Short mmCIF file of C-alpha atoms and ligand atoms in Angstrom, two decimals:
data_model
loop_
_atom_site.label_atom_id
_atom_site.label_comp_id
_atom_site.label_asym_id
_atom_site.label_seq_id
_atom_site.Cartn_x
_atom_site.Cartn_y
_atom_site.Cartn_z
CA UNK A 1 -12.86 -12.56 -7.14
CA UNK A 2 -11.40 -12.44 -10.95
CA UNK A 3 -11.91 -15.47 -12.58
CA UNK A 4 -8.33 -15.69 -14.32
CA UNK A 5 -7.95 -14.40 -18.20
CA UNK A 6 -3.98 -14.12 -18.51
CA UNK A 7 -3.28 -17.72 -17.88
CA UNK A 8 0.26 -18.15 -19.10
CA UNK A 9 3.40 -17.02 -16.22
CA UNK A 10 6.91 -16.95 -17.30
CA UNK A 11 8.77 -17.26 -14.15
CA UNK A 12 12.26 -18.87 -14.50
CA UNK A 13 11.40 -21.55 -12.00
CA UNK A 14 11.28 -25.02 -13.36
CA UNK A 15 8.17 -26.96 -13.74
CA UNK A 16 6.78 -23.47 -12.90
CA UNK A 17 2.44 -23.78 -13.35
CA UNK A 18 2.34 -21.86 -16.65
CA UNK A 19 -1.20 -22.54 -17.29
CA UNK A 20 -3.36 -21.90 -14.12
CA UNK A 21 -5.52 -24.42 -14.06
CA UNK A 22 -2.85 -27.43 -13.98
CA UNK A 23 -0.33 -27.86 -12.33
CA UNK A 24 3.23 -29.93 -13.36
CA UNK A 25 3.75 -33.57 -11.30
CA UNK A 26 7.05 -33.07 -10.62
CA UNK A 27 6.97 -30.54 -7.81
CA UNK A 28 5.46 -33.35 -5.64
CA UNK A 29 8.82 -35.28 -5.94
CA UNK A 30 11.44 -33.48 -8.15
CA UNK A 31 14.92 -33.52 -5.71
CA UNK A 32 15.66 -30.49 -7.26
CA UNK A 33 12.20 -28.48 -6.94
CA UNK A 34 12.69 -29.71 -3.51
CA UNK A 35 16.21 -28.16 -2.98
CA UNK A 36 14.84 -24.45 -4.28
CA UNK A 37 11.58 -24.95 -1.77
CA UNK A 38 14.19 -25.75 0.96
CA UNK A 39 16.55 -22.85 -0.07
CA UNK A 40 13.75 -20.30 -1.33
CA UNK A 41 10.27 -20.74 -0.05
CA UNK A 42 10.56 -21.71 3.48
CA UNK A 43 13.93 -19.29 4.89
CA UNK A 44 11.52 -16.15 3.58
CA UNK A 45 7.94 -17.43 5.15
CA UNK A 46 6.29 -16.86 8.30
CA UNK A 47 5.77 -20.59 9.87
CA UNK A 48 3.73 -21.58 13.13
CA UNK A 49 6.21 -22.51 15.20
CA UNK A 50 4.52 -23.53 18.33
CA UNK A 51 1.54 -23.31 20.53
CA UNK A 52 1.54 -21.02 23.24
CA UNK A 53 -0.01 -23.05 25.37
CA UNK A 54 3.11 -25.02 25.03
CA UNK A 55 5.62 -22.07 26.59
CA UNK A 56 2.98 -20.53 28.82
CA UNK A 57 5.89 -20.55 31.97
CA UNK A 58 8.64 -18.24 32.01
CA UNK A 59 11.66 -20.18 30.98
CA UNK A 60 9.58 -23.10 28.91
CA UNK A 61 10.86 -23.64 25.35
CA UNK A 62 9.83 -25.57 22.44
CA UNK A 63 11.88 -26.59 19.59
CA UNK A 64 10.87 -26.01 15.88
CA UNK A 65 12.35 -27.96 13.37
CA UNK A 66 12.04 -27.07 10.14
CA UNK A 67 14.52 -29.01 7.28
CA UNK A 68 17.89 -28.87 8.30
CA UNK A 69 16.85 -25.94 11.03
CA UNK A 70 16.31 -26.05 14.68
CA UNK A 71 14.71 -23.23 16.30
CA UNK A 72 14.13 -22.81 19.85
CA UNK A 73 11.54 -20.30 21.07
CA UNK A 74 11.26 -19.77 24.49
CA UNK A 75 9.53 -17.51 27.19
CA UNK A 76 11.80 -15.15 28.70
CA UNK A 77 10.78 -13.83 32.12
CA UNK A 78 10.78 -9.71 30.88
CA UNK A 79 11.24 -10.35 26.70
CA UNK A 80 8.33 -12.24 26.15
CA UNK A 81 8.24 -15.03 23.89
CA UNK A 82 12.05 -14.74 21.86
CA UNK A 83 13.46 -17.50 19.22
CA UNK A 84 16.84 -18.58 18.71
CA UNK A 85 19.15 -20.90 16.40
CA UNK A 86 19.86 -24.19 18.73
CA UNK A 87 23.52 -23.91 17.87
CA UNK A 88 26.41 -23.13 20.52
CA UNK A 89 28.62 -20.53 19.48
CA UNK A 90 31.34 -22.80 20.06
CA UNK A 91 31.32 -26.06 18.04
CA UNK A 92 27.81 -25.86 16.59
CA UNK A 93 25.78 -28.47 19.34
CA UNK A 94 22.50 -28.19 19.54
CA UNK A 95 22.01 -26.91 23.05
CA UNK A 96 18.08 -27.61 23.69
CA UNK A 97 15.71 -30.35 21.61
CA UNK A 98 11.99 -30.77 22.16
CA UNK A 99 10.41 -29.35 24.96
CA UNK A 100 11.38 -28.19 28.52
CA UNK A 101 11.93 -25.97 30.85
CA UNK A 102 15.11 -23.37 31.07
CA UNK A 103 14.71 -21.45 33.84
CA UNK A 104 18.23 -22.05 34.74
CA UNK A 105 19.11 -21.59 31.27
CA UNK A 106 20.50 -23.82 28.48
CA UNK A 107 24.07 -25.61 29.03
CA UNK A 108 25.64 -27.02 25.98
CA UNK A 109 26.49 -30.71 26.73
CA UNK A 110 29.61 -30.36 24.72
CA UNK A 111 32.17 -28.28 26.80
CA UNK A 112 29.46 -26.60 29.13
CA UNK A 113 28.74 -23.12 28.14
CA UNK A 114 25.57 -21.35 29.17
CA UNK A 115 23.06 -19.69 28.00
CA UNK A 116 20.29 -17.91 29.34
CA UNK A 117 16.58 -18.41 28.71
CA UNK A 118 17.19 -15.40 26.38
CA UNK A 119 19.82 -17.16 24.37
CA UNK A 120 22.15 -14.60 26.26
CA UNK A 121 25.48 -16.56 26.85
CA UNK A 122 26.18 -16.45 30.48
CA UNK A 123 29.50 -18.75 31.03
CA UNK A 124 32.34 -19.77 28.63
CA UNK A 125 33.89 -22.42 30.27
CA UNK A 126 38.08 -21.71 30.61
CA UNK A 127 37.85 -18.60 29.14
CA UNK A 128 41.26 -17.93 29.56
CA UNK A 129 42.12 -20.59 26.91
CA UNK A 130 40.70 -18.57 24.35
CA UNK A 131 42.11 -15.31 21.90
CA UNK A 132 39.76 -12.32 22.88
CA UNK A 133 38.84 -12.42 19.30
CA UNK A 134 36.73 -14.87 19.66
CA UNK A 135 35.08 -13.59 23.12
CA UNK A 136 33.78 -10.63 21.82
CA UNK A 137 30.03 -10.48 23.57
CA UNK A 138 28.14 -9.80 20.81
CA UNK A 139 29.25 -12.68 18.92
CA UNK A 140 28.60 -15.47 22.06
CA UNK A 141 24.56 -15.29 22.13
CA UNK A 142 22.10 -17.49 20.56
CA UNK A 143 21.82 -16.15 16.92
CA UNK A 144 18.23 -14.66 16.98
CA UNK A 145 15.34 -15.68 14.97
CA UNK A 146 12.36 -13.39 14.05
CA UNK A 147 9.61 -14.07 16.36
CA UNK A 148 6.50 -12.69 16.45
CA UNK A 149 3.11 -13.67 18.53
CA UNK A 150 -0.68 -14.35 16.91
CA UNK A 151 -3.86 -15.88 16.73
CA UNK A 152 -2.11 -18.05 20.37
CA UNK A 153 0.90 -19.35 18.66
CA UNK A 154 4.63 -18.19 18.49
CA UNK A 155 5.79 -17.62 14.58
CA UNK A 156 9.51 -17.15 13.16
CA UNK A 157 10.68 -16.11 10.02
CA UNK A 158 14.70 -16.91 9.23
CA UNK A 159 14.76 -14.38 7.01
CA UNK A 160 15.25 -10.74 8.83
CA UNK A 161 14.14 -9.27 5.92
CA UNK A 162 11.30 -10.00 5.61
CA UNK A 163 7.97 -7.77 6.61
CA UNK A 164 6.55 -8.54 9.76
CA UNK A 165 4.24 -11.22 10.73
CA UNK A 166 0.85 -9.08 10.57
CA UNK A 167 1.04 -7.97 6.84
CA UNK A 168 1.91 -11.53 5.74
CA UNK A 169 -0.38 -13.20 7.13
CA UNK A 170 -4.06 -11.15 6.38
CA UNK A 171 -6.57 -10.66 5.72
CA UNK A 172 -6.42 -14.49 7.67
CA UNK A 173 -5.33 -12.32 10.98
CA UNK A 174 -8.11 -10.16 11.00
CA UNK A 175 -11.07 -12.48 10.38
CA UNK A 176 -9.24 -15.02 13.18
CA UNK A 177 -8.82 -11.81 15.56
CA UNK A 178 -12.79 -11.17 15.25
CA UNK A 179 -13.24 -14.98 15.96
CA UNK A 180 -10.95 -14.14 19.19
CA UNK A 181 -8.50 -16.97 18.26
CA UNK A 182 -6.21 -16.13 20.65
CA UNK A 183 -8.60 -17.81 23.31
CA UNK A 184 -8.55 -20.84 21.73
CA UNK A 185 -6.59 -23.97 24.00
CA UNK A 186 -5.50 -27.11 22.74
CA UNK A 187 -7.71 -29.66 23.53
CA UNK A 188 -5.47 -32.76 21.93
CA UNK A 189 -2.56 -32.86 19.52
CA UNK A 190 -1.57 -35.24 16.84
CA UNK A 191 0.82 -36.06 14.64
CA UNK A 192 0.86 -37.75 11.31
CA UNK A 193 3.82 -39.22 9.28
CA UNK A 194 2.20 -38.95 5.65
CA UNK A 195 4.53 -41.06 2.50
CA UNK A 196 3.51 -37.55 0.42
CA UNK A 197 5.13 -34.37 -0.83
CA UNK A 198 4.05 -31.66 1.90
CA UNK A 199 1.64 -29.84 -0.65
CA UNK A 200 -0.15 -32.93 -1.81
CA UNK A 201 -0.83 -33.19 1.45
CA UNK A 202 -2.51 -29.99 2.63
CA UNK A 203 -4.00 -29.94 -0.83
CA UNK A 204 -6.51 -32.68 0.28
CA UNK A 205 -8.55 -30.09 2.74
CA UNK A 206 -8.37 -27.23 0.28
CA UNK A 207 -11.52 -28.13 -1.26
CA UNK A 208 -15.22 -29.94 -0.94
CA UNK A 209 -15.50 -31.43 -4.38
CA UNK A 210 -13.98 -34.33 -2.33
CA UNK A 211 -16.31 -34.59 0.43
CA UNK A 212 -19.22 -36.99 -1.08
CA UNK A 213 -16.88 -39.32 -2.86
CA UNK A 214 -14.14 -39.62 0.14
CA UNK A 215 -16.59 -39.30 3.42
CA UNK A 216 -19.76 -40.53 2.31
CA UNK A 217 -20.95 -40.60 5.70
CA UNK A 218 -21.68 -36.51 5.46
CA UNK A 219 -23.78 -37.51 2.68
CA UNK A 220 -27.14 -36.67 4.93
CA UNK A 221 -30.31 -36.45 3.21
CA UNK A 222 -32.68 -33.66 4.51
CA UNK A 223 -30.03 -30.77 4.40
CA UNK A 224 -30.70 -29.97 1.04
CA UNK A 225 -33.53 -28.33 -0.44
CA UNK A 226 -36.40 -30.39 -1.58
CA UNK A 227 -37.15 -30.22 -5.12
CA UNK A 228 -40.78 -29.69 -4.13
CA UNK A 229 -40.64 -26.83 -1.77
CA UNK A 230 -43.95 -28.25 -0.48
CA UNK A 231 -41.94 -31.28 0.70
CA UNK A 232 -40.05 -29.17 3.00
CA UNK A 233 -40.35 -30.52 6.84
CA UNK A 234 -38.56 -28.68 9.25
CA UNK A 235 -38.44 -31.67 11.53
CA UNK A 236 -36.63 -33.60 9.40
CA UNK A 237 -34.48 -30.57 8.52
CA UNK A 238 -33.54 -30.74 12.27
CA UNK A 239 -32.83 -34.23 12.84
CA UNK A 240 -30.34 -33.86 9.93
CA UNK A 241 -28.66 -31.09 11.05
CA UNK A 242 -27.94 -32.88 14.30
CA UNK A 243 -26.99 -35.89 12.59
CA UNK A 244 -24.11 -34.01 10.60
CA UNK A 245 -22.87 -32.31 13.84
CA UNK A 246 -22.61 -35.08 15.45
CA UNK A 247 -20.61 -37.07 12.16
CA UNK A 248 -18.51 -34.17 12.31
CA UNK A 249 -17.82 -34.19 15.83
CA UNK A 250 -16.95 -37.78 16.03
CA UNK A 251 -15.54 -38.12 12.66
CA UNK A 252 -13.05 -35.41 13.93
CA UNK A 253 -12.77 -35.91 17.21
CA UNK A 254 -13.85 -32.30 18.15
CA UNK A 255 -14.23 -29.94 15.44
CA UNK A 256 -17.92 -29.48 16.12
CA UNK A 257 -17.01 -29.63 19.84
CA UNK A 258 -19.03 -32.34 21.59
CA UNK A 259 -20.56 -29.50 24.01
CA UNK A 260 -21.81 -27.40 21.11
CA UNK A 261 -23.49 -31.05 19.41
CA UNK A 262 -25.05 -30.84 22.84
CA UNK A 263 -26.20 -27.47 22.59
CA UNK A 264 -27.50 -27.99 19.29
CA UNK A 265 -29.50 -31.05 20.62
CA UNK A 266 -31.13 -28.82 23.26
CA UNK A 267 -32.58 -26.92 20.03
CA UNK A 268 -34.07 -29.79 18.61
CA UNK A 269 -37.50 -28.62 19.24
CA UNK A 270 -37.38 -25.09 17.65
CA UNK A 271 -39.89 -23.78 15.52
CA UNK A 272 -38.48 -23.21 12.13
CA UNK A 273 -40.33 -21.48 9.37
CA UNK A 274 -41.73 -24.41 6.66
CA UNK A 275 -39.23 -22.38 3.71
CA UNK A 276 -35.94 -24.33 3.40
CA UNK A 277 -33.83 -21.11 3.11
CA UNK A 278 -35.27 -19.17 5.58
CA UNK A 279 -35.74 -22.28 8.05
CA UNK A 280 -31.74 -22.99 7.31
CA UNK A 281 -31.08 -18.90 8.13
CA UNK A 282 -33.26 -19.37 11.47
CA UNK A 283 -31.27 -22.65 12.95
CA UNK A 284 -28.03 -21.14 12.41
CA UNK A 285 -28.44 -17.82 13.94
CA UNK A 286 -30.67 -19.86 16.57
CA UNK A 287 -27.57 -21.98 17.23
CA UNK A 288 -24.91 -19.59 16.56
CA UNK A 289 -26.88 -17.75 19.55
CA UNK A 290 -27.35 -20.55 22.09
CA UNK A 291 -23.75 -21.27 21.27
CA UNK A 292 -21.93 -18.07 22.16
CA UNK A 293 -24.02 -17.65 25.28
CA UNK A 294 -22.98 -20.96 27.04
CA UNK A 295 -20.08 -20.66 26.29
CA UNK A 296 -20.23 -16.80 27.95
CA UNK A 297 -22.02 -18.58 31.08
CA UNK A 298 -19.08 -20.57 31.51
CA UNK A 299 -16.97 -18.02 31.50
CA UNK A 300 -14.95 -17.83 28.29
CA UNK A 301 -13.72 -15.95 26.13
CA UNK A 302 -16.23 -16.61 23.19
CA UNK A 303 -17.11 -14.58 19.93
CA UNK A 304 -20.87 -13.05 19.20
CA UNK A 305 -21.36 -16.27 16.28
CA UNK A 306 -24.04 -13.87 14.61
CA UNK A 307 -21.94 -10.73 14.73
CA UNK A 308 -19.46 -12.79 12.77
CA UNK A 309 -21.72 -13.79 10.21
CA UNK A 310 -22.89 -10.64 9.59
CA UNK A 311 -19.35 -9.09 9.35
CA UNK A 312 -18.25 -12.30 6.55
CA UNK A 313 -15.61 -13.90 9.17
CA UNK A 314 -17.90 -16.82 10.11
CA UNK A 315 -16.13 -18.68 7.22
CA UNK A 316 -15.41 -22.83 7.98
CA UNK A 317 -11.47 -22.87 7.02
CA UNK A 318 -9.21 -19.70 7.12
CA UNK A 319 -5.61 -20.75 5.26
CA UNK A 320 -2.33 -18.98 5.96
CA UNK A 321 0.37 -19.42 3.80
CA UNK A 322 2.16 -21.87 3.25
CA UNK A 323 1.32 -24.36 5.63
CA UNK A 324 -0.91 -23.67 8.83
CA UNK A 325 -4.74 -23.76 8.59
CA UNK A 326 -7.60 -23.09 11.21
CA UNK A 327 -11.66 -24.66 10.34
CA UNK A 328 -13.47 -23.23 12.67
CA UNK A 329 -16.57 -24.53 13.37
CA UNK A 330 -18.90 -22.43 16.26
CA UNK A 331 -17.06 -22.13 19.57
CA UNK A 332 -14.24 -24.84 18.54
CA UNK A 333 -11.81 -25.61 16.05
CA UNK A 334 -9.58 -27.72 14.20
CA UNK A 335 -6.29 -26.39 13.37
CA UNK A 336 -3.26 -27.98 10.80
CA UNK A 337 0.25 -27.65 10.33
CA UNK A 338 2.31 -29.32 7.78
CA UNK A 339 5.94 -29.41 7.07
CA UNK A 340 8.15 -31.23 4.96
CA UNK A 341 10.61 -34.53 6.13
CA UNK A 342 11.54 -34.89 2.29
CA UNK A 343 9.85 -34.79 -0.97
CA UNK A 344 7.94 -37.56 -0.59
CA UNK A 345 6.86 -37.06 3.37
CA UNK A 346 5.61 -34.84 5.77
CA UNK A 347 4.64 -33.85 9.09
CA UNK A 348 1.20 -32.76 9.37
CA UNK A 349 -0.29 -32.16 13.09
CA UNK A 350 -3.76 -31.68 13.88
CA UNK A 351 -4.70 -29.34 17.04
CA UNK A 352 -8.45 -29.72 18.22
CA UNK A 353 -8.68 -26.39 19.75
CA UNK A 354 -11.71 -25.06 22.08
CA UNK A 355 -12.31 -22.56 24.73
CA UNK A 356 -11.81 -22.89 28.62
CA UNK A 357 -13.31 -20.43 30.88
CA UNK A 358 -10.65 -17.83 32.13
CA UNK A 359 -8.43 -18.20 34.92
CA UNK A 360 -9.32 -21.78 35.14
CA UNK A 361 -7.61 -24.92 35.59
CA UNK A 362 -6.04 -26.04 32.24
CA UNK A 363 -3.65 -28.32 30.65
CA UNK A 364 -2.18 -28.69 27.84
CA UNK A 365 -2.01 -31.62 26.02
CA UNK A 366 1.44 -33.43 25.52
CA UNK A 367 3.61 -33.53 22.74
CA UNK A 368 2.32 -36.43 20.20
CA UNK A 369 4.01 -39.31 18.70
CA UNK A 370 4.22 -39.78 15.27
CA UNK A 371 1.91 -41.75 13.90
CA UNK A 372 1.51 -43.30 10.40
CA UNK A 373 -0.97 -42.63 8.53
CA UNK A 374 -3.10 -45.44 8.77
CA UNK A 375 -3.25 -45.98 12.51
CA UNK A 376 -6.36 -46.93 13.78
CA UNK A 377 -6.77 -44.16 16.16
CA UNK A 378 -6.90 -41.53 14.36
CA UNK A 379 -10.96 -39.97 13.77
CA UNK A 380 -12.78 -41.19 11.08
CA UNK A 381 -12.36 -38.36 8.92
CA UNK A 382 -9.01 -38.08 8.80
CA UNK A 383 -8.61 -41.83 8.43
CA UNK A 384 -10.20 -41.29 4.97
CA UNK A 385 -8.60 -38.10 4.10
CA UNK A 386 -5.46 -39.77 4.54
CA UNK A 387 -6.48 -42.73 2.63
CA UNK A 388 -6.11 -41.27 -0.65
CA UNK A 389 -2.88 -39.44 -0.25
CA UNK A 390 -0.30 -42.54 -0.37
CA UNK A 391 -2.29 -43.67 -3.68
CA UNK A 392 -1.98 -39.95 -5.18
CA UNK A 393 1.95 -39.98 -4.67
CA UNK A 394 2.26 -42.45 -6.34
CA UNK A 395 -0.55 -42.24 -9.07
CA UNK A 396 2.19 -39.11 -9.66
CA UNK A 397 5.05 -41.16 -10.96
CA UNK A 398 2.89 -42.74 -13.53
CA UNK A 399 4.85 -42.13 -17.01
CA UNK A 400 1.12 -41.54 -18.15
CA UNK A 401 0.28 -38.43 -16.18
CA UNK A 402 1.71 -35.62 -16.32
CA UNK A 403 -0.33 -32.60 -13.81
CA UNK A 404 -3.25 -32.43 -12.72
CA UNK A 405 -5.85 -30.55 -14.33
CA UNK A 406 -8.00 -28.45 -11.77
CA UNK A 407 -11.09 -27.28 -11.94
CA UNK A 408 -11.22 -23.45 -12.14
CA UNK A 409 -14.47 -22.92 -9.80
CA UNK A 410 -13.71 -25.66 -7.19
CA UNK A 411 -9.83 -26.06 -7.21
CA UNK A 412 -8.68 -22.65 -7.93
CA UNK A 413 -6.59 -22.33 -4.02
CA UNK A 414 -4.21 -25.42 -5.43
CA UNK A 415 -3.26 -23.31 -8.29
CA UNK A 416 -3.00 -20.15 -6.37
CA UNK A 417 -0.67 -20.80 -3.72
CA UNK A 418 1.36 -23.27 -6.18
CA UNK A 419 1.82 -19.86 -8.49
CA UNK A 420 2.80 -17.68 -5.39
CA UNK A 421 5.40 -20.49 -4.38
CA UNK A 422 7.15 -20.09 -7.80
CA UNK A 423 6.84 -15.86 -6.92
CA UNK A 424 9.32 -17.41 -4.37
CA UNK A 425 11.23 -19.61 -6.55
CA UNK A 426 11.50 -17.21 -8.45
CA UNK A 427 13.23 -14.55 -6.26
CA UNK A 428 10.59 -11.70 -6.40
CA UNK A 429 10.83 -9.57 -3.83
CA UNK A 430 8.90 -9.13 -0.97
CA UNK A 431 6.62 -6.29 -2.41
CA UNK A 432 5.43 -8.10 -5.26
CA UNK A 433 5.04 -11.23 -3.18
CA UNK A 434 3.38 -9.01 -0.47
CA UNK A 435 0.70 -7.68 -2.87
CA UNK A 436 -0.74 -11.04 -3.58
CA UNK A 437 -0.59 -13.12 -0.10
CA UNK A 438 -4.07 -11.13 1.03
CA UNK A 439 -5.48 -13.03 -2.49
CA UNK A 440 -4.49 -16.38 -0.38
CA UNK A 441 -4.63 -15.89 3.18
CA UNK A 442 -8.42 -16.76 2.85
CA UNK A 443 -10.89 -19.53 3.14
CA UNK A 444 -9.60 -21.98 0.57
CA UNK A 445 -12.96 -23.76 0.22
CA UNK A 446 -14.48 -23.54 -3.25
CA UNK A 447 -11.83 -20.82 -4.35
CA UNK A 448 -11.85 -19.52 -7.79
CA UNK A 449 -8.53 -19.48 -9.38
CA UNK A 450 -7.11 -15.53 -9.13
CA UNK A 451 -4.88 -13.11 -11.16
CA UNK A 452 -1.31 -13.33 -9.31
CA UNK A 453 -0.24 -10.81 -11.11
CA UNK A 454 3.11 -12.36 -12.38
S1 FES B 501 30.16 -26.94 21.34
FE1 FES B 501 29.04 -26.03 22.88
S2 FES B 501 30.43 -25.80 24.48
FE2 FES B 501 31.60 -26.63 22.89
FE1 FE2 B 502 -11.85 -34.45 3.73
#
């Protein structure tokens, strides 16, 4: 990666980041910054709009909701998974919210007509009473959305112009691919109702500078080289390894699954060489190993952990822009999706995602109720990621601040993405937006900032 030397952009967007490294308060609240998001960024992006998992019958549809949008995507019986505008062609209703199943197809509880499962209108109730004009065929469907499938979730794009799913979403699709996301169930699924602008939000798990101040309890001594490499003891090296699994598992609820802390336990006695580096290199390939081969005995689908490392896709956080995240961490994940309610609120859900052996027994977990952000059961973790957010909006308004000055070598993915959102703003089209997504699509963590290129 470039570190950044031309540092001053000239888009016509206001409170546009001119200077890289900081980055104007008012497009966390500004009504108007807002209003161009709503009407600029997110009709033109590929979003997550649901979980496989969640249509995996013929006929079952979920609803996406995204501003004043509601999208349904369903599973057809021969189309495969196909998304829609919730809107009768008649007087507008919404014909389908949440989640269900359609076999029989959609009826409009307005005046009763049908649809079916493939947004195909099937009935138009006294059809006599209307001019043919407005029968014609082609104009009585479901308008379409763009749908495409990845990585085990359905995505849409409202803008049929825009390139297809794959190219806007790597070089996140191919490192996920090798890490065979698409086997990946949900295990549970929140939902948070956070007081903040949608980008302060996901902004608090783009880096780690946070992680000793906010979650002290992943400050573990013994996981660190000794200043004295004479010091070095493997044993203790060991015990603190297990001890930060097992704060991540709990303090996440599952992103270090609970089966792989209990693989990692079953190592505890290994024989690791008395050099700090190499002894770190030999538990993680020694894990990685035990890792992906009970998960294999069990009968799922489950990457080679090593193979990954030695490719570069063994990364902990893979971003795709704007607003769905996966951190991976050996056979499991967490995943995040975020989506604006207003300027000042958002949606974020949290998917703990693992593997199930195939062709078994699954289920998948049930839609979740919002919860605020300070409700007692959410894990640990998030409990103090979320902790700082409601102080930060606010901290925002202060007539004393006016952006927030990042720090090039820790921070850089804030500035990055904010600078391709004004590309958007801005009205670029898609090739020059196209040529900088791959610079994005990446592990956020400890990101330089990066040319943009306009
Ligand atoms: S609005 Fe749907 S049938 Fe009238
Ligand atoms: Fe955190």
């Amino acid at each position: 990666m470039t570190i950044v030397e031309h540092k001053w952009s000239a888009l016509p967007v206001p409170y546009a980041v001119e200077v890289a490294d900081r980055v104007p308060k008012q497009r966390y609240y500004d009504a108007d910054f807002y209003q161009m998001e709503a009407e600029l960024l997110w009709p033109r992006v590929w979003q997550m709009a649901c979980r496989l998992e969640e249509i995996s019958q013929p006929g079952d549809f979920a609803e996406y909701q995204i501003l004043d949008q509601s999208v349904i995507v369903a599973r057809t019986e021969e189309l495969g998974v196909r998304a829609f505008h919730s809107a009768c062609r008649h007087r507008g209703v919404r014909v389908a919210q949440g989640r269900g199943s359609a076999l029989g197809g959609f009826v409009c509880p307005f005046h009763g007509w049908c649809y079916g499962p493939d947004g195909r209108n099937t009935k138009v109730t006294q059809a006599r009473a209307f001019s043919e004009n407005n029968l014609q065929p082609a104009d009585l469907d479901l308008t379409p959305v763009r749908c495409e499938t990845w990585g085990g979730c359905a995505w849409i794009n409202l803008d049929d112009g825009a390139p297809p799913l794959r190219q806007c979403i790597e070089p996140f699709a191919t490192m996920f691919d090798a890490w065979k996301a698409e086997s990946l169930r949900a295990e549970w699924w929140y939902a948070c109702r956070l007081p903040v602008n949608w980008k302060l939000a996901q902004e608090a798990f783009f880096e780690q500078y946070h992680v000793l101040q906010t979650h002290p309890q992943l400050r573990i001594p013994g996981r660190s080289p000794t200043r004295n490499p004479a010091d070095f003891d493997p044993r203790v090296f060991v015990e603190a390894e297990l001890h930060y699994l097992r704060m991540m598992s709990e303090g996440m609820d599952g992103m270090v699954h609970a089966r792989d802390v209990q693989i990692a336990e079953g190592l505890a006695d290994v024989e690791l060489p008395a050099d700090y580096q190499l002894a770190r290199s030999t538990w993680e390939r020694t894990l990685n190993d035990a890792v992906s081969r009970a998960h294999r005995e069990r009968g799922c689908d489950v990457p080679d952990l090593n193979q990954l490392q030695d490719q570069g896709f063994n990364q902990p956080m893979g971003y795709c822009f704007p607003h769905y995240f996966i951190l991976p961490m050996y056979s499991s994940a967490s995943s995040y999706r975020f989506r604006p309610l207003g300027p000042e609120e958002t949606l974020m859900e949290i998917w703990s995602l693992t593997r199930f052996p195939e062709g078994g027994e699954y289920e998948p977990p049930p839609v979740p109720e919002m919860w605020e952000c300070d409700d007692p059961r959410w894990p640990p973790i998030a409990i103090q990621d979320f902790s700082n957010l409601p102080k930060q909006q606010r901290g925002l308004h202060a007539r004393g601040f006016e952006y927030m000055r990042l720090s090039e070598r820790n921070e850089g993915q804030i500035s990055n993405y904010h600078r391709v959102i004004d590309g958007f703003l801005a009205g670029l089209p898609y090739q020059q937006l196209m040529a900088v997504l791959p610079k994005i699509n990446v592990n956020p963590l400890e990101m330089p900032i990066v040319e943009i290129g306009f």
